[in-house]
GROMACS .gro file of C-alpha atoms in nm:
model
  479
    1MET     CA    1   6.591   1.776   5.085
    2THR     CA    2   6.706   1.495   5.313
    3HIS     CA    3   6.737   1.117   5.311
    4ASP     CA    4   6.694   1.094   5.691
    5LEU     CA    5   6.416   0.872   5.824
    6HIS     CA    6   6.149   1.082   5.991
    7SER     CA    7   6.143   1.061   6.371
    8GLU     CA    8   5.859   1.124   6.611
    9GLY     CA    9   6.101   1.338   6.816
   10LEU     CA   10   6.080   1.119   7.123
   11ASN     CA   11   6.380   0.945   7.273
   12ARG     CA   12   6.342   0.577   7.354
   13ARG     CA   13   6.256   0.626   7.721
   14ARG     CA   14   5.985   0.884   7.653
   15TRP     CA   15   5.841   0.673   7.371
   16LEU     CA   16   5.835   0.363   7.595
   17LYS     CA   17   5.658   0.558   7.866
   18LYS     CA   18   5.396   0.696   7.628
   19THR     CA   19   5.334   0.357   7.465
   20ALA     CA   20   5.302   0.182   7.799
   21ALA     CA   21   5.045   0.440   7.908
   22LEU     CA   22   4.853   0.391   7.586
   23LEU     CA   23   4.852   0.012   7.619
   24ALA     CA   24   4.739   0.028   7.979
   25GLY     CA   25   4.414   0.187   7.865
   26SER     CA   26   4.371   0.017   7.531
   27GLY     CA   27   4.146  -0.266   7.638
   28LEU     CA   28   4.384  -0.551   7.542
   29ALA     CA   29   4.319  -0.897   7.681
   30GLY     CA   30   4.335  -0.868   8.057
   31GLY     CA   31   4.570  -1.160   8.124
   32LEU     CA   32   4.875  -1.013   7.947
   33SER     CA   33   5.159  -0.858   8.144
   34LEU     CA   34   5.263  -0.502   8.063
   35SER     CA   35   5.595  -0.626   7.920
   36THR     CA   36   5.414  -0.872   7.691
   37ARG     CA   37   5.170  -0.603   7.579
   38PHE     CA   38   5.456  -0.366   7.502
   39ALA     CA   39   5.643  -0.631   7.303
   40GLN     CA   40   5.331  -0.692   7.093
   41ALA     CA   41   5.278  -0.322   7.025
   42ALA     CA   42   5.646  -0.258   6.949
   43ASP     CA   43   5.641  -0.521   6.674
   44TYR     CA   44   5.304  -0.413   6.533
   45LYS     CA   45   5.277  -0.275   6.179
   46ALA     CA   46   4.985  -0.187   5.955
   47LEU     CA   47   4.943  -0.100   5.588
   48VAL     CA   48   4.643   0.108   5.481
   49CYS     CA   49   4.548   0.110   5.111
   50ILE     CA   50   4.324   0.393   4.986
   51PHE     CA   51   4.193   0.313   4.638
   52LEU     CA   52   4.070   0.606   4.426
   53TYR     CA   53   3.814   0.448   4.198
   54GLY     CA   54   3.760   0.606   3.860
   55GLY     CA   55   4.124   0.700   3.802
   56ASN     CA   56   4.264   1.006   3.977
   57ASP     CA   57   4.417   1.285   3.767
   58GLY     CA   58   4.766   1.269   3.915
   59MET     CA   59   4.888   1.541   3.678
   60ASN     CA   60   4.684   1.798   3.870
   61MET     CA   61   4.752   1.639   4.207
   62LEU     CA   62   5.131   1.687   4.174
   63VAL     CA   63   5.253   1.968   3.948
   64PRO     CA   64   5.614   2.072   3.871
   65THR     CA   65   5.694   2.424   3.990
   66ASP     CA   66   6.018   2.500   3.807
   67THR     CA   67   5.967   2.751   3.525
   68THR     CA   68   6.051   2.525   3.230
   69ARG     CA   69   5.833   2.232   3.323
   70TYR     CA   70   5.552   2.443   3.467
   71ASN     CA   71   5.530   2.627   3.134
   72GLN     CA   72   5.518   2.292   2.950
   73TYR     CA   73   5.244   2.179   3.188
   74ALA     CA   74   5.039   2.496   3.151
   75GLY     CA   75   5.080   2.498   2.773
   76VAL     CA   76   4.921   2.154   2.739
   77ARG     CA   77   4.676   2.166   3.030
   78SER     CA   78   4.525   2.494   2.913
   79ALA     CA   79   4.195   2.553   3.100
   80LEU     CA   80   4.285   2.281   3.352
   81ALA     CA   81   4.625   2.432   3.438
   82LEU     CA   82   4.645   2.526   3.805
   83PRO     CA   83   4.801   2.871   3.867
   84ARG     CA   84   5.156   2.820   3.989
   85GLN     CA   85   5.106   3.057   4.282
   86SER     CA   86   4.809   2.849   4.402
   87LEU     CA   87   5.007   2.526   4.443
   88VAL     CA   88   5.092   2.394   4.788
   89GLY     CA   89   5.471   2.397   4.768
   90LEU     CA   90   5.661   2.086   4.876
   91GLY     CA   91   5.977   2.256   4.998
   92SER     CA   92   6.266   2.243   4.753
   93SER     CA   93   6.137   1.931   4.577
   94GLY     CA   94   6.032   2.124   4.267
   95TYR     CA   95   5.668   2.014   4.295
   96GLY     CA   96   5.346   2.140   4.445
   97LEU     CA   97   5.018   1.982   4.548
   98HIS     CA   98   4.677   2.087   4.420
   99PRO     CA   99   4.562   2.379   4.639
  100ALA     CA  100   4.271   2.170   4.767
  101MET     CA  101   4.524   1.944   4.941
  102ALA     CA  102   4.665   2.204   5.179
  103ALA     CA  103   4.584   1.982   5.478
  104LEU     CA  104   4.881   1.763   5.384
  105ALA     CA  105   5.137   2.046   5.396
  106PRO     CA  106   5.218   1.997   5.767
  107HIS     CA  107   5.284   1.629   5.704
  108TRP     CA  108   5.524   1.708   5.421
  109ASN     CA  109   5.699   1.952   5.656
  110GLN     CA  110   5.721   1.678   5.921
  111GLY     CA  111   5.876   1.441   5.669
  112THR     CA  112   5.591   1.192   5.667
  113LEU     CA  113   5.465   1.240   5.308
  114ALA     CA  114   5.624   1.095   4.992
  115PRO     CA  115   5.501   1.150   4.633
  116VAL     CA  116   5.577   0.856   4.402
  117PHE     CA  117   5.573   0.936   4.029
  118ASN     CA  118   5.447   0.747   3.724
  119VAL     CA  119   5.356   0.408   3.869
  120GLY     CA  120   5.143   0.154   3.684
  121PRO     CA  121   5.094  -0.210   3.588
  122LEU     CA  122   5.400  -0.358   3.415
  123ALA     CA  123   5.530  -0.712   3.364
  124ALA     CA  124   5.887  -0.580   3.324
  125PRO     CA  125   6.059  -0.247   3.250
  126LEU     CA  126   5.919  -0.112   2.924
  127THR     CA  127   6.034   0.164   2.688
  128LYS     CA  128   5.823   0.330   2.423
  129ALA     CA  129   6.015   0.152   2.149
  130GLN     CA  130   5.949  -0.184   2.314
  131TYR     CA  131   5.583  -0.098   2.364
  132LEU     CA  132   5.539  -0.011   1.995
  133ALA     CA  133   5.727  -0.324   1.882
  134GLU     CA  134   5.530  -0.571   2.093
  135PRO     CA  135   5.261  -0.768   1.907
  136GLU     CA  136   4.899  -0.767   2.017
  137GLY     CA  137   4.852  -0.999   2.313
  138SER     CA  138   5.213  -0.967   2.428
  139PRO     CA  139   5.257  -1.058   2.797
  140LEU     CA  140   5.463  -0.740   2.834
  141ILE     CA  141   5.154  -0.523   2.769
  142PRO     CA  142   4.889  -0.520   3.044
  143ASP     CA  143   4.548  -0.658   2.952
  144ASN     CA  144   4.289  -0.412   2.822
  145LEU     CA  145   4.476  -0.089   2.886
  146PHE     CA  146   4.260   0.215   2.968
  147SER     CA  147   3.963   0.000   3.081
  148HIS     CA  148   3.831   0.081   3.429
  149SER     CA  149   3.743  -0.268   3.548
  150ASP     CA  150   4.054  -0.432   3.406
  151GLN     CA  151   4.300  -0.170   3.528
  152GLN     CA  152   4.144  -0.171   3.875
  153ILE     CA  153   4.216  -0.544   3.892
  154LEU     CA  154   4.572  -0.497   3.764
  155TRP     CA  155   4.645  -0.236   4.032
  156GLU     CA  156   4.480  -0.442   4.305
  157CYS     CA  157   4.657  -0.761   4.190
  158ALA     CA  158   4.997  -0.616   4.090
  159GLY     CA  159   5.028  -0.784   3.753
  160THR     CA  160   4.925  -0.764   3.390
  161ASP     CA  161   4.656  -1.036   3.385
  162ALA     CA  162   4.305  -0.892   3.422
  163LEU     CA  163   4.174  -1.241   3.511
  164ALA     CA  164   4.396  -1.269   3.819
  165ARG     CA  165   4.194  -1.416   4.105
  166THR     CA  166   4.388  -1.289   4.407
  167GLY     CA  167   4.496  -0.939   4.510
  168TRP     CA  168   4.847  -0.841   4.616
  169GLY     CA  169   4.722  -0.745   4.962
  170GLY     CA  170   4.560  -1.085   4.993
  171ARG     CA  171   4.867  -1.271   4.869
  172ALA     CA  172   5.083  -1.076   5.112
  173SER     CA  173   4.845  -1.159   5.395
  174SER     CA  174   4.857  -1.527   5.301
  175THR     CA  175   5.234  -1.538   5.246
  176LEU     CA  176   5.307  -1.363   5.576
  177ALA     CA  177   5.041  -1.577   5.752
  178THR     CA  178   4.873  -1.277   5.914
  179THR     CA  179   4.620  -1.356   6.185
  180ASN     CA  180   4.344  -1.177   5.997
  181PRO     CA  181   4.275  -1.148   5.627
  182VAL     CA  182   4.282  -0.799   5.478
  183ILE     CA  183   4.037  -0.586   5.676
  184SER     CA  184   3.821  -0.374   5.447
  185VAL     CA  185   3.619  -0.073   5.552
  186GLY     CA  186   3.545   0.003   5.185
  187GLY     CA  187   3.363  -0.303   5.053
  188ASN     CA  188   3.473  -0.623   4.884
  189GLY     CA  189   3.769  -0.502   4.677
  190HIS     CA  190   3.986  -0.745   4.479
  191PHE     CA  191   4.292  -0.617   4.667
  192GLY     CA  192   4.231  -0.840   4.971
  193VAL     CA  193   4.130  -1.167   4.803
  194GLU     CA  194   4.343  -1.471   4.895
  195ASP     CA  195   4.334  -1.829   4.772
  196LEU     CA  196   4.150  -1.946   5.084
  197ARG     CA  197   4.026  -1.626   5.251
  198THR     CA  198   3.829  -1.321   5.148
  199PRO     CA  199   3.858  -0.976   5.309
  200LEU     CA  200   3.694  -0.915   5.644
  201VAL     CA  201   3.448  -0.641   5.544
  202LEU     CA  202   3.344  -0.411   5.828
  203PRO     CA  203   3.067  -0.149   5.828
  204GLY     CA  204   3.115   0.217   5.917
  205PRO     CA  205   3.126   0.381   6.261
  206GLY     CA  206   2.805   0.346   6.459
  207SER     CA  207   2.693   0.037   6.269
  208GLY     CA  208   2.590  -0.295   6.417
  209PHE     CA  209   2.824  -0.579   6.331
  210GLY     CA  210   2.717  -0.942   6.337
  211ALA     CA  211   2.410  -1.156   6.279
  212TYR     CA  212   2.092  -0.963   6.352
  213GLY     CA  213   1.950  -1.067   6.689
  214LEU     CA  214   2.265  -1.256   6.785
  215ARG     CA  215   2.511  -0.971   6.838
  216PRO     CA  216   2.651  -0.932   7.192
  217GLU     CA  217   2.421  -0.639   7.263
  218ASP     CA  218   2.121  -0.843   7.148
  219THR     CA  219   2.183  -1.136   7.382
  220THR     CA  220   2.086  -0.941   7.691
  221TRP     CA  221   1.734  -1.054   7.593
  222GLU     CA  222   1.700  -1.412   7.720
  223PRO     CA  223   1.542  -1.568   7.406
  224ASN     CA  224   1.829  -1.433   7.193
  225ARG     CA  225   2.086  -1.560   7.442
  226LEU     CA  226   1.935  -1.909   7.428
  227ARG     CA  227   1.926  -1.901   7.046
  228LYS     CA  228   2.294  -1.808   7.039
  229LEU     CA  229   2.382  -2.093   7.277
  230ALA     CA  230   2.191  -2.339   7.059
  231ILE     CA  231   2.364  -2.221   6.741
  232ASP     CA  232   2.706  -2.241   6.908
  233ALA     CA  233   2.627  -2.598   7.015
  234LEU     CA  234   2.527  -2.691   6.660
  235TYR     CA  235   2.849  -2.555   6.510
  236ALA     CA  236   3.054  -2.730   6.779
  237GLN     CA  237   2.927  -3.075   6.679
  238ALA     CA  238   3.158  -3.306   6.484
  239GLN     CA  239   3.078  -3.326   6.112
  240THR     CA  240   3.113  -3.630   5.887
  241VAL     CA  241   3.192  -3.434   5.570
  242ASP     CA  242   3.498  -3.213   5.527
  243LEU     CA  243   3.296  -2.941   5.356
  244ALA     CA  244   3.051  -2.930   5.645
  245THR     CA  245   3.342  -2.912   5.891
  246ALA     CA  246   3.490  -2.617   5.701
  247TYR     CA  247   3.151  -2.443   5.684
  248ALA     CA  248   3.087  -2.490   6.055
  249GLY     CA  249   3.434  -2.356   6.132
  250GLN     CA  250   3.378  -2.048   5.919
  251GLN     CA  251   3.043  -1.978   6.083
  252ALA     CA  252   3.183  -2.022   6.433
  253GLY     CA  253   3.473  -1.796   6.340
  254ALA     CA  254   3.237  -1.529   6.208
  255PHE     CA  255   3.045  -1.526   6.535
  256GLU     CA  256   3.369  -1.503   6.732
  257ILE     CA  257   3.495  -1.209   6.524
  258SER     CA  258   3.166  -1.022   6.552
  259GLN     CA  259   3.162  -1.067   6.929
  260ARG     CA  260   3.520  -0.945   6.954
  261LEU     CA  261   3.495  -0.644   6.723
  262SER     CA  262   3.136  -0.525   6.754
  263GLY     CA  263   3.217  -0.269   7.024
  264LEU     CA  264   3.509  -0.121   6.828
  265VAL     CA  265   3.306  -0.105   6.507
  266ALA     CA  266   3.008   0.067   6.669
  267THR     CA  267   3.203   0.340   6.852
  268MET     CA  268   3.128   0.692   6.732
  269PRO     CA  269   3.304   1.021   6.813
  270GLY     CA  270   3.205   1.135   7.159
  271ASP     CA  271   3.101   0.791   7.285
  272ALA     CA  272   3.222   0.691   7.628
  273GLN     CA  273   3.457   0.432   7.481
  274ALA     CA  274   3.591   0.664   7.206
  275VAL     CA  275   3.962   0.752   7.203
  276PRO     CA  276   4.006   1.126   7.273
  277ALA     CA  277   4.316   1.163   7.052
  278ILE     CA  278   4.136   1.006   6.754
  279ASP     CA  279   3.823   1.216   6.810
  280ALA     CA  280   4.033   1.531   6.832
  281ALA     CA  281   4.212   1.456   6.505
  282PHE     CA  282   3.884   1.402   6.317
  283ALA     CA  283   3.691   1.679   6.496
  284GLY     CA  284   3.692   1.910   6.193
  285LEU     CA  285   3.546   1.634   5.974
  286VAL     CA  286   3.249   1.548   6.195
  287GLN     CA  287   2.941   1.761   6.246
  288ASP     CA  288   2.624   1.658   6.428
  289GLY     CA  289   2.740   1.297   6.420
  290TYR     CA  290   2.801   1.292   6.043
  291PHE     CA  291   3.139   1.262   5.874
  292SER     CA  292   3.222   1.508   5.597
  293SER     CA  293   3.308   1.224   5.357
  294GLN     CA  294   3.288   0.847   5.335
  295LEU     CA  295   3.667   0.828   5.338
  296ALA     CA  296   3.684   1.026   5.663
  297ALA     CA  297   3.443   0.776   5.822
  298GLN     CA  298   3.644   0.481   5.687
  299LEU     CA  299   3.977   0.614   5.815
  300TYR     CA  300   3.821   0.696   6.153
  301GLN     CA  301   3.721   0.331   6.166
  302VAL     CA  302   4.074   0.218   6.075
  303ALA     CA  303   4.227   0.446   6.340
  304LYS     CA  304   4.005   0.283   6.605
  305LEU     CA  305   4.101  -0.066   6.488
  306ILE     CA  306   4.472   0.022   6.496
  307HIS     CA  307   4.438   0.165   6.846
  308GLY     CA  308   4.256  -0.154   6.947
  309HIS     CA  309   4.490  -0.384   6.754
  310GLY     CA  310   4.518  -0.618   7.053
  311THR     CA  311   4.146  -0.681   7.030
  312VAL     CA  312   4.160  -0.711   6.651
  313GLN     CA  313   4.453  -0.954   6.703
  314GLY     CA  314   4.774  -1.005   6.509
  315ASP     CA  315   5.089  -0.793   6.485
  316ARG     CA  316   5.056  -0.741   6.106
  317GLN     CA  317   4.733  -0.592   5.974
  318ILE     CA  318   4.642  -0.476   5.621
  319PHE     CA  319   4.347  -0.241   5.572
  320PHE     CA  320   4.157  -0.135   5.261
  321ALA     CA  321   3.959   0.190   5.221
  322GLN     CA  322   3.831   0.361   4.909
  323MET     CA  323   3.659   0.659   4.757
  324GLY     CA  324   3.501   0.694   4.412
  325GLY     CA  325   3.409   0.967   4.167
  326PHE     CA  326   3.748   1.017   3.997
  327ASP     CA  327   3.629   0.941   3.642
  328THR     CA  328   3.638   1.310   3.552
  329HIS     CA  329   3.564   1.310   3.179
  330SER     CA  330   3.382   1.641   3.211
  331GLY     CA  331   3.350   1.924   3.459
  332GLN     CA  332   3.678   1.838   3.625
  333ALA     CA  333   3.723   2.210   3.692
  334TYR     CA  334   3.480   2.497   3.677
  335SER     CA  335   3.513   2.722   3.375
  336GLY     CA  336   3.759   3.000   3.444
  337ASP     CA  337   3.883   2.852   3.774
  338ALA     CA  338   4.107   2.546   3.737
  339ALA     CA  339   4.154   2.521   4.113
  340SER     CA  340   3.783   2.453   4.173
  341GLY     CA  341   3.540   2.193   4.049
  342GLU     CA  342   3.470   1.823   4.092
  343HIS     CA  343   3.833   1.714   4.112
  344ALA     CA  344   3.915   1.980   4.371
  345VAL     CA  345   3.629   1.857   4.591
  346LEU     CA  346   3.757   1.499   4.573
  347LEU     CA  347   4.119   1.594   4.643
  348LYS     CA  348   4.014   1.801   4.944
  349GLN     CA  349   3.821   1.506   5.085
  350LEU     CA  350   4.123   1.281   5.028
  351ALA     CA  351   4.375   1.522   5.182
  352ASP     CA  352   4.156   1.616   5.479
  353ALA     CA  353   4.088   1.251   5.564
  354LEU     CA  354   4.453   1.145   5.523
  355ALA     CA  355   4.576   1.436   5.732
  356ALA     CA  356   4.327   1.365   6.011
  357PHE     CA  357   4.421   0.997   6.006
  358GLN     CA  358   4.793   1.071   6.031
  359THR     CA  359   4.732   1.319   6.312
  360ALA     CA  360   4.526   1.057   6.495
  361LEU     CA  361   4.809   0.804   6.462
  362GLN     CA  362   5.051   1.058   6.607
  363GLY     CA  363   4.807   1.118   6.892
  364ILE     CA  364   4.796   0.748   6.984
  365ALA     CA  365   5.174   0.701   6.937
  366MET     CA  366   5.131   0.466   6.639
  367ALA     CA  367   5.254   0.687   6.352
  368GLN     CA  368   5.583   0.499   6.312
  369GLN     CA  369   5.402   0.169   6.280
  370VAL     CA  370   5.147   0.257   6.010
  371THR     CA  371   5.197   0.341   5.643
  372SER     CA  372   4.910   0.462   5.422
  373PHE     CA  373   4.924   0.471   5.043
  374THR     CA  374   4.703   0.551   4.746
  375GLN     CA  375   4.620   0.347   4.437
  376ALA     CA  376   4.386   0.420   4.144
  377ASP     CA  377   4.263   0.259   3.821
  378PHE     CA  378   4.510   0.459   3.612
  379GLY     CA  379   4.625   0.814   3.547
  380ARG     CA  380   4.442   1.048   3.315
  381THR     CA  381   4.547   1.207   2.989
  382PHE     CA  382   4.787   1.497   3.017
  383ALA     CA  383   4.597   1.674   2.740
  384PRO     CA  384   4.245   1.772   2.848
  385ASN     CA  385   3.944   1.686   2.636
  386SER     CA  386   3.684   1.927   2.496
  387SER     CA  387   3.458   1.890   2.803
  388THR     CA  388   3.696   2.045   3.060
  389GLY     CA  389   3.790   1.695   3.167
  390THR     CA  390   4.048   1.424   3.111
  391ASP     CA  391   4.032   1.070   2.972
  392HIS     CA  392   4.175   0.730   3.065
  393ALA     CA  393   4.551   0.687   3.062
  394TRP     CA  394   4.812   0.455   3.222
  395GLY     CA  395   5.095   0.561   3.457
  396ASN     CA  396   4.996   0.776   3.753
  397HIS     CA  397   5.133   0.951   4.064
  398GLN     CA  398   5.062   0.824   4.416
  399LEU     CA  399   5.102   0.943   4.774
  400VAL     CA  400   5.253   0.753   5.068
  401LEU     CA  401   5.207   0.878   5.423
  402GLY     CA  402   5.349   0.753   5.752
  403GLY     CA  403   5.603   0.797   6.025
  404ALA     CA  404   5.850   0.561   5.856
  405VAL     CA  405   5.847   0.753   5.526
  406LYS     CA  406   6.182   0.895   5.413
  407GLY     CA  407   6.060   1.250   5.393
  408GLY     CA  408   6.170   1.560   5.208
  409LEU     CA  409   6.209   1.371   4.879
  410THR     CA  410   6.007   1.259   4.578
  411TYR     CA  411   6.039   0.911   4.429
  412GLY     CA  412   6.021   0.759   4.083
  413SER     CA  413   6.055   0.943   3.751
  414TYR     CA  414   5.824   1.227   3.656
  415PRO     CA  415   5.728   1.196   3.287
  416THR     CA  416   5.870   1.415   3.013
  417LEU     CA  417   5.594   1.669   2.954
  418VAL     CA  418   5.584   1.638   2.575
  419LEU     CA  419   5.289   1.494   2.385
  420GLY     CA  420   5.429   1.211   2.173
  421GLY     CA  421   5.753   1.221   2.373
  422PRO     CA  422   5.943   0.923   2.516
  423ASP     CA  423   5.687   0.856   2.791
  424ASP     CA  424   5.370   0.899   2.582
  425VAL     CA  425   5.229   0.586   2.411
  426GLY     CA  426   5.094   0.802   2.126
  427VAL     CA  427   5.250   0.830   1.781
  428GLU     CA  428   4.981   0.952   1.540
  429ASP     CA  429   4.840   1.303   1.580
  430TRP     CA  430   4.504   1.181   1.703
  431GLU     CA  431   4.659   0.981   1.990
  432LEU     CA  432   4.904   1.240   2.125
  433GLN     CA  433   4.729   1.282   2.458
  434GLY     CA  434   4.993   1.209   2.721
  435ARG     CA  435   4.918   0.854   2.830
  436TRP     CA  436   5.235   0.782   3.023
  437ILE     CA  437   5.415   0.447   3.005
  438PRO     CA  438   5.491   0.375   3.372
  439THR     CA  439   5.853   0.406   3.479
  440SER     CA  440   5.786   0.214   3.802
  441ALA     CA  441   5.567  -0.094   3.836
  442VAL     CA  442   5.291  -0.162   4.085
  443ASP     CA  443   5.510  -0.459   4.187
  444GLN     CA  444   5.796  -0.226   4.287
  445TYR     CA  445   5.557   0.006   4.471
  446ALA     CA  446   5.405  -0.290   4.657
  447ALA     CA  447   5.746  -0.444   4.728
  448THR     CA  448   5.862  -0.122   4.896
  449LEU     CA  449   5.559  -0.128   5.124
  450LEU     CA  450   5.583  -0.500   5.198
  451SER     CA  451   5.959  -0.487   5.266
  452TRP     CA  452   5.891  -0.232   5.538
  453PHE     CA  453   5.605  -0.454   5.655
  454GLY     CA  454   5.855  -0.732   5.720
  455ALA     CA  455   5.839  -0.950   5.408
  456THR     CA  456   6.155  -1.138   5.313
  457ASP     CA  457   6.278  -1.158   4.954
  458ALA     CA  458   6.122  -1.503   4.920
  459GLN     CA  459   5.789  -1.373   5.052
  460LEU     CA  460   5.804  -1.075   4.816
  461ASN     CA  461   5.855  -1.306   4.521
  462ALA     CA  462   5.563  -1.522   4.631
  463ALA     CA  463   5.329  -1.223   4.670
  464LEU     CA  464   5.456  -1.039   4.359
  465PRO     CA  465   5.540  -1.292   4.086
  466ASN     CA  466   5.666  -1.031   3.835
  467LEU     CA  467   5.901  -0.863   4.082
  468ALA     CA  468   6.202  -1.068   3.971
  469ASN     CA  469   6.178  -0.902   3.627
  470PHE     CA  470   6.291  -0.570   3.778
  471GLY     CA  471   6.631  -0.698   3.893
  472SER     CA  472   6.805  -0.483   4.152
  473ARG     CA  473   6.529  -0.217   4.130
  474ARG     CA  474   6.293  -0.425   4.340
  475THR     CA  475   6.194  -0.134   4.563
  476LEU     CA  476   6.156   0.241   4.521
  477GLY     CA  477   6.323   0.362   4.842
  478PHE     CA  478   6.049   0.572   5.004
  479LEU     CA  479   6.047   0.355   5.319
   0.00000   0.00000   0.00000
């Protein structure tokens, strides 16, 4: 294991040469000098959130491999226990990935993958004794624990109030005054909501983007061109009411964004304007023009937008992608084969898409400047249920991937694998299921990402109001 920051293996001169070559062909605004373009790219950073809706079973995503803890794991997991020899070993870390996630092994070996253990919504550090002593409605206990909709909001908002209006990605975007709001390729998630802006939601590769009949490709037909000119003139007129002025500004801005991004959004693998390095990275996940999963299509879209970040505009960009199906109450694994089943299919899609995305970033010399990370509603019970599945829990394990990751290590505290033990909320026999009290908060997880992103302490406190409650343990150290 090592604490060294992962390097792309290029010295400064070689990296400068490669980046300059990339920028020369990237389609940035034509009036910029090469030195200006390089300065913009050198300062560029992006965060990519992948939300796993339904609540991923982190206990089968990351499994301890030492004899004592593996035996504890297998004894409780029973029919869901993955064979130790099937796990994708993570070096000398003492942990292994689900065998369906083998695509991530090269990235662990390169030092670009970091597992983060037992993260969840917390207002402040919380022990089991404190949890049991707190009265109902205590601000120290997150709202409506184990509820999908509420816990999704708590993860996306980094707090304990299920009525929170803004997401932590949105607050970060607002606090850091990013050029764009959060850019979502996975729908209108709460993660990107700000006080005054909502996420910019983009469709998948190959899709038209903009008002029907008024997109740039539509205006080659003269009647559409004239309609667009008339609408632009209307929105340019002075308004007598502030609300009308704001509305006109938003509409004009929407047309400008669609004109600027429509070409990037529509590009498909193999198109003339496609980026060969991105296409090559995703080649195994595309067949006959179709992506193998929705997440693969979403991350292909993000890779294009990162490559074309000059067109997207802004040197700090936050992206949101997602995949669903993780509510595995039954049929999580096929009978007699714990390494197969519904959960294995989902984890393979996740790993394959993440690995292709990271390879694409390496191919376009942007791996150091992009960090991807997972989130989910909650973890799932350590003890399986009677339907070869797992139920709703609390703390969960996450993955962080990127060139700036401090590789070769794991982060956070793995729970004690004892039902009713110090990390399990359960006391009575019927509730001893392994619902882990988080040992790291979403706030600390987010603060680690945002610190790397460039946020100051004051900006972190503005974006993550509970962060001050964690004292000197504001960040988790994986970046």
